[in-house]
Short mmCIF file of C-alpha atoms in Angstrom, two decimals:
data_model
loop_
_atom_site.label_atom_id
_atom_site.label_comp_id
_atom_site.label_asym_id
_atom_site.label_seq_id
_atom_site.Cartn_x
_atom_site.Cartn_y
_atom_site.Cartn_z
CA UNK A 1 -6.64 -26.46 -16.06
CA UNK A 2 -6.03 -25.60 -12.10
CA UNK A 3 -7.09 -22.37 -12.16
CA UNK A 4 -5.07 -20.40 -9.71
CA UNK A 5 -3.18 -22.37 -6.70
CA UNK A 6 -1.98 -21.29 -4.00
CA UNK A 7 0.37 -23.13 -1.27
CA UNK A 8 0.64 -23.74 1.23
CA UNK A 9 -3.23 -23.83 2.63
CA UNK A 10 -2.46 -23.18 6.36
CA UNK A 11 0.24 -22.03 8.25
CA UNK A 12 1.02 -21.05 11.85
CA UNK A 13 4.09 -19.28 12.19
CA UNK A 14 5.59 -17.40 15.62
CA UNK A 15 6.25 -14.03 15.83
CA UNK A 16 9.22 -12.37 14.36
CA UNK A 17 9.44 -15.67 11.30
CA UNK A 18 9.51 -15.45 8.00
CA UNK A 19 7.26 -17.41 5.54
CA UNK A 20 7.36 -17.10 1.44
CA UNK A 21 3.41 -17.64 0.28
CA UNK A 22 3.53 -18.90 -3.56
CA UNK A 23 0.69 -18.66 -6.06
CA UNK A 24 0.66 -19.68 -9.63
CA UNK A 25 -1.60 -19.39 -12.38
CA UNK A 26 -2.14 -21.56 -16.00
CA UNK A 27 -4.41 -19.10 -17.37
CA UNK A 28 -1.48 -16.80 -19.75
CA UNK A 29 -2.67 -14.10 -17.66
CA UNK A 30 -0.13 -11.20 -17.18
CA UNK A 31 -2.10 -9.45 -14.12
CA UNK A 32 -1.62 -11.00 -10.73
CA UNK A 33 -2.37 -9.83 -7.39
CA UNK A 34 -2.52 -10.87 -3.64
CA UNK A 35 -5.05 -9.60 -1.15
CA UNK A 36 -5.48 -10.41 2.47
CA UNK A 37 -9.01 -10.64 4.24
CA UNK A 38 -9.55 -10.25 8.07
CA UNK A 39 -12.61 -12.12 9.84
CA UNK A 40 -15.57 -10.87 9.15
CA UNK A 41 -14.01 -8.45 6.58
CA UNK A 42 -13.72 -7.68 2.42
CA UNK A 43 -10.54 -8.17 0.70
CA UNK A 44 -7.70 -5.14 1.11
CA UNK A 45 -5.04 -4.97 -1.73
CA UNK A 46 -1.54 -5.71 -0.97
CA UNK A 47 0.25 -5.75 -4.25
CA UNK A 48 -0.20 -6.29 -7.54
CA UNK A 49 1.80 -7.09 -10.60
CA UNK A 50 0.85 -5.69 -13.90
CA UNK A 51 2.73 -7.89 -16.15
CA UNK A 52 6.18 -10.09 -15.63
CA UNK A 53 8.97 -8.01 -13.91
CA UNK A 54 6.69 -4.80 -12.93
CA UNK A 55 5.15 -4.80 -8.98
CA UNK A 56 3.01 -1.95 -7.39
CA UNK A 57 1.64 -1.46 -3.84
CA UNK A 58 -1.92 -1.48 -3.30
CA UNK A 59 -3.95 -0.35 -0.08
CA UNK A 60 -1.84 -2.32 2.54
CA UNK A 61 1.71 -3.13 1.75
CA UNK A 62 3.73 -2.66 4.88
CA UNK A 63 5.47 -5.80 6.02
CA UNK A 64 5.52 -7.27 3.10
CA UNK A 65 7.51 -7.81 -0.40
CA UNK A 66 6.58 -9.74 -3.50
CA UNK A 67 8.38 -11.00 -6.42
CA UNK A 68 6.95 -11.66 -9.90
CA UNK A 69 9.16 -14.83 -11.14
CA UNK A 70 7.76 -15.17 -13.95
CA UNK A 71 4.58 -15.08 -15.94
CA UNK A 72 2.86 -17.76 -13.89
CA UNK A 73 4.04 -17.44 -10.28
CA UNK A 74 3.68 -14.12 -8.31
CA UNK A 75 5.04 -15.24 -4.60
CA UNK A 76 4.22 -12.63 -1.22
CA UNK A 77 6.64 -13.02 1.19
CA UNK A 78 6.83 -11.90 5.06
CA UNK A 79 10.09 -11.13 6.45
CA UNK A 80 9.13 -10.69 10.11
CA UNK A 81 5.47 -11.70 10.86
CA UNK A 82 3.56 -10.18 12.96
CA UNK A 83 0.51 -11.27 14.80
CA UNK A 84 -1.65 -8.13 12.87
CA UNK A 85 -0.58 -10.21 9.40
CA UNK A 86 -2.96 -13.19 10.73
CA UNK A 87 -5.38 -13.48 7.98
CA UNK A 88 -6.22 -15.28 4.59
CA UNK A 89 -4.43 -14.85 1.81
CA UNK A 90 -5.90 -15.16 -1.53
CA UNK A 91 -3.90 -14.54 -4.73
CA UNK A 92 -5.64 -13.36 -7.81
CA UNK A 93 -4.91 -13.43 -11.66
CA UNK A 94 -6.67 -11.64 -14.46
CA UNK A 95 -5.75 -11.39 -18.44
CA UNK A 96 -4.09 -7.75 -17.99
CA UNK A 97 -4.60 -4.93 -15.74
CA UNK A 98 -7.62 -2.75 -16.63
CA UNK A 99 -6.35 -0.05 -18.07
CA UNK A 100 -8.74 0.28 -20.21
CA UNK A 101 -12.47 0.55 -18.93
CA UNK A 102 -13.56 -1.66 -16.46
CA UNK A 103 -12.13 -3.53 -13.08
CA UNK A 104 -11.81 -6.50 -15.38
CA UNK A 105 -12.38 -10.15 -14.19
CA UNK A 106 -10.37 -11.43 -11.42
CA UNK A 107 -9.73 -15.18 -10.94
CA UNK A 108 -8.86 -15.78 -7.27
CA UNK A 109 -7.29 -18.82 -5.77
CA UNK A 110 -8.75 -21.26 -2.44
CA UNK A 111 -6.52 -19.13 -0.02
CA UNK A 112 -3.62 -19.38 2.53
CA UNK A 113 -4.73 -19.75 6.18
CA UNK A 114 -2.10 -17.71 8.21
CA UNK A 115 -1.94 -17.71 11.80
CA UNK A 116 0.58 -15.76 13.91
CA UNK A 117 1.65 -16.07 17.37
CA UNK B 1 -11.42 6.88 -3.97
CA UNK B 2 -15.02 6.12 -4.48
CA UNK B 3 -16.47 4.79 -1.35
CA UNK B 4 -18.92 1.90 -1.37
CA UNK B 5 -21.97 1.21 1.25
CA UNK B 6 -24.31 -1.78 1.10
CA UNK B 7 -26.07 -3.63 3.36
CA UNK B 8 -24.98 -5.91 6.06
CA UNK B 9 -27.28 -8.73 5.86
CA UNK B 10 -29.89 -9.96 3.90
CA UNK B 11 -32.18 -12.78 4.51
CA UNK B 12 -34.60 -14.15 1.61
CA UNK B 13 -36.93 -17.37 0.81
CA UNK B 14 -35.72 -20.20 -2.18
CA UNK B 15 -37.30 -19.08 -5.62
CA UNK B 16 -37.30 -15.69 -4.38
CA UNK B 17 -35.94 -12.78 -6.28
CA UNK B 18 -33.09 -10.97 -4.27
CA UNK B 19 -31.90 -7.17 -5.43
CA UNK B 20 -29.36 -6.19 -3.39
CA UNK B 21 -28.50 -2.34 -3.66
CA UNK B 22 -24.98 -0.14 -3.38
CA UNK B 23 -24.43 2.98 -2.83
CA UNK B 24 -21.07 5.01 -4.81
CA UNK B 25 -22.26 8.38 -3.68
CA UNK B 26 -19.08 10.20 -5.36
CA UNK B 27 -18.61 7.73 -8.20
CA UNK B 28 -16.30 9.26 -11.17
CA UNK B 29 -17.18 9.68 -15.09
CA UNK B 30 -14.78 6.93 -15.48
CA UNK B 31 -15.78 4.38 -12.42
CA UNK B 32 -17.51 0.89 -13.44
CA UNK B 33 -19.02 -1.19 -11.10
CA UNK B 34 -18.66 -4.67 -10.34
CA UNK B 35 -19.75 -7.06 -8.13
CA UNK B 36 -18.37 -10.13 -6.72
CA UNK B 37 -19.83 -13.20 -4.89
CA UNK B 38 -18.16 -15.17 -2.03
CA UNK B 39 -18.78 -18.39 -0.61
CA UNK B 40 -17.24 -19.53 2.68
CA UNK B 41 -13.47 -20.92 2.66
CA UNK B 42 -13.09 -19.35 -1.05
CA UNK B 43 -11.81 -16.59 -3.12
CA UNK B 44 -14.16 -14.08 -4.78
CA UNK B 45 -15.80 -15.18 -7.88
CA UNK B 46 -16.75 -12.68 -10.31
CA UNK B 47 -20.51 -11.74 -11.25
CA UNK B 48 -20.74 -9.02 -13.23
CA UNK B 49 -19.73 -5.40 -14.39
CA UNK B 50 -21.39 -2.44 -15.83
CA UNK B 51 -21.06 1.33 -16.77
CA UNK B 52 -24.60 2.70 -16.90
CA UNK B 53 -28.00 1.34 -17.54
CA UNK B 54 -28.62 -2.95 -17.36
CA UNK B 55 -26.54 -5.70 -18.13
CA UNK B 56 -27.28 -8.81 -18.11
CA UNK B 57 -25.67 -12.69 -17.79
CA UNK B 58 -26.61 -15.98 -17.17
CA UNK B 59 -26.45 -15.45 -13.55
CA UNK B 60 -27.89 -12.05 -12.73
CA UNK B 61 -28.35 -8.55 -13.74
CA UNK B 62 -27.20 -5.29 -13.11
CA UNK B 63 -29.21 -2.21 -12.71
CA UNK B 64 -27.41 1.37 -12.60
CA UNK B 65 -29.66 4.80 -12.85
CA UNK B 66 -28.40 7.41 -14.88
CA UNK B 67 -26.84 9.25 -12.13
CA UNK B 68 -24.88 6.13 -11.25
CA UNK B 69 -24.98 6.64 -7.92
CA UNK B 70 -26.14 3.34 -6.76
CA UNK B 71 -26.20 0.23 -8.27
CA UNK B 72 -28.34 -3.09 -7.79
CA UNK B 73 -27.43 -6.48 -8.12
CA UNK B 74 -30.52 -8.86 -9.14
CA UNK B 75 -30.53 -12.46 -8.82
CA UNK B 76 -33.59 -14.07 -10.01
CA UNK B 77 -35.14 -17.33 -8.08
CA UNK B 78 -32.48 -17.49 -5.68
CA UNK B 79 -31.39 -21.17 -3.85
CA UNK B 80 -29.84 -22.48 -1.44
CA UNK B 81 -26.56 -22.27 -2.76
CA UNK B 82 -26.99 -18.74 -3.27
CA UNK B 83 -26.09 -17.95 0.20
CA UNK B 84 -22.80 -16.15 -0.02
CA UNK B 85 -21.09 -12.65 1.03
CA UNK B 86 -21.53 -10.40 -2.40
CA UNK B 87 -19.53 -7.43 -3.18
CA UNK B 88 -19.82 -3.84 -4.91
CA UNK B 89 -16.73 -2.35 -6.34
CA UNK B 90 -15.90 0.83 -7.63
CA UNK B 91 -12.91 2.04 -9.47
CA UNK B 92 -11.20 3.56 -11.78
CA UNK B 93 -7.68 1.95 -12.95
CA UNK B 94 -7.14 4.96 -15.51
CA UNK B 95 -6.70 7.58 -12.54
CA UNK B 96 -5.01 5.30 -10.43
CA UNK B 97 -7.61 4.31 -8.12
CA UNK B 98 -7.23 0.70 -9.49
CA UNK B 99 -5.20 -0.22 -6.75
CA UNK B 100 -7.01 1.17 -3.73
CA UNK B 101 -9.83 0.02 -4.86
CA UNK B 102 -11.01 -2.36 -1.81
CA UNK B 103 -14.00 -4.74 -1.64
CA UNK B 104 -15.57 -3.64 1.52
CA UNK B 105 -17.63 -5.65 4.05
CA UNK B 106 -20.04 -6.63 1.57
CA UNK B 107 -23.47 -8.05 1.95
CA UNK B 108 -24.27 -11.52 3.81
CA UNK B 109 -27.12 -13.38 1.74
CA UNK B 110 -29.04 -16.13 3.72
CA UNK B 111 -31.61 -18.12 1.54
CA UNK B 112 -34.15 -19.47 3.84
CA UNK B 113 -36.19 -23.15 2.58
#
């Protein structure tokens, strides 16, 4: 049982490039979400998928898209980095979104290291 | 959006007992509060979560007044390994708030031998 994994675990890409960051989960969960976290900083929301085929934007979305493939894998992509989107990535799972009480427990993956140039 | 505020830093001695407190000034009827813990090179991990009063795990325990308008994390005999960014969230997913909810700077723990 991985857990949530992410891939790749670093990447340096040049201004202007586009990069596809996957995650997948084995967990049967139908929430997923990815957040990005600048040094020294907490975690900001990008997007988040409530269940297979449904995406919403969270706190930061701009410059970026996701697509929900399918109940496992939830994949961010950049179309045109910039060097503002250098940052870790960390994808997150969690058995549904919390619409009922709570935040609910999130199950977060080792990261993507992204560096722009 | 309910706002969080907590501490920068914290520094405490192995076998210690660490309480680390968070503010949620304009928490809603409907917020909960959870906390996360973060270790260097890794994605949050997931502590606990309460509404009002204590809760309790294996790990730690949660302490919220009645007017909910702070919250404190206690970790009993803290270690070594303790040592770790924590974080206080605060949110709502029924008014939509789910999805601005951040986790803020958070609080550095350093256990000290």
């Amino acid at each position: 049982n991985a857990g949530v994994t992410q891939t790749p675990k670093f990447q340096v890409l040049k201004t202007g490039q586009s990069m596809t960051l996957q995650c997948a989960q084995d967990m049967n969960h139908n929430s997923m979400y990815w957040y990005r976290q600048d040094p020294g900083m907490g975690l900001r929301l990008i997007y988040y998928s409530a269940s297979e085929g449904t995406t919403d934007k969270g706190e930061v979305p701009n410059g970026y898209n996701v697509s929900r493939l399918n109940k496992r894998e939830f994949s961010l992509r950049l179309e045109s980095a910039a060097p503002s989107q250098t940052s870790v990535y960390f994808c997150a799972s969690s058995e549904a979104l919390p619409t009922g009480p709570g935040l609910g427990e999130q199950y977060f993956g080792p990261g993507t290291r992204l560096t722009v140039t | 959006l309910a706002k969080t505020t907590q501490p920068i830093s914290m520094d405490s001695y192995e076998g210690q007992e660490v309480n680390i407190t968070c503010s949620h000034n304009n928490i809603a009827t409907n917020d909960y509060i959870t906390w996360y813990q973060q270790f260097p090179s890794q994605g949050p991990r997931f502590i606990i979560q309460g509404y009002k009063t204590k809760v309790t795990n294996e790990v730690a325990s949660l302490f919220i007044p009645a007017d909910r308008k702070s919250s404190t994390l206690s970790l009993p005999r803290v270690s070594l390994s303790d040592t770790a960014v924590y974080y206080c969230l605060v949110g709502d997913p029924l008014s939509g708030g789910y999805q601005k909810v951040t986790f803020g700077t958070g609080t550095k723990l350093q256990v000290i031998p």
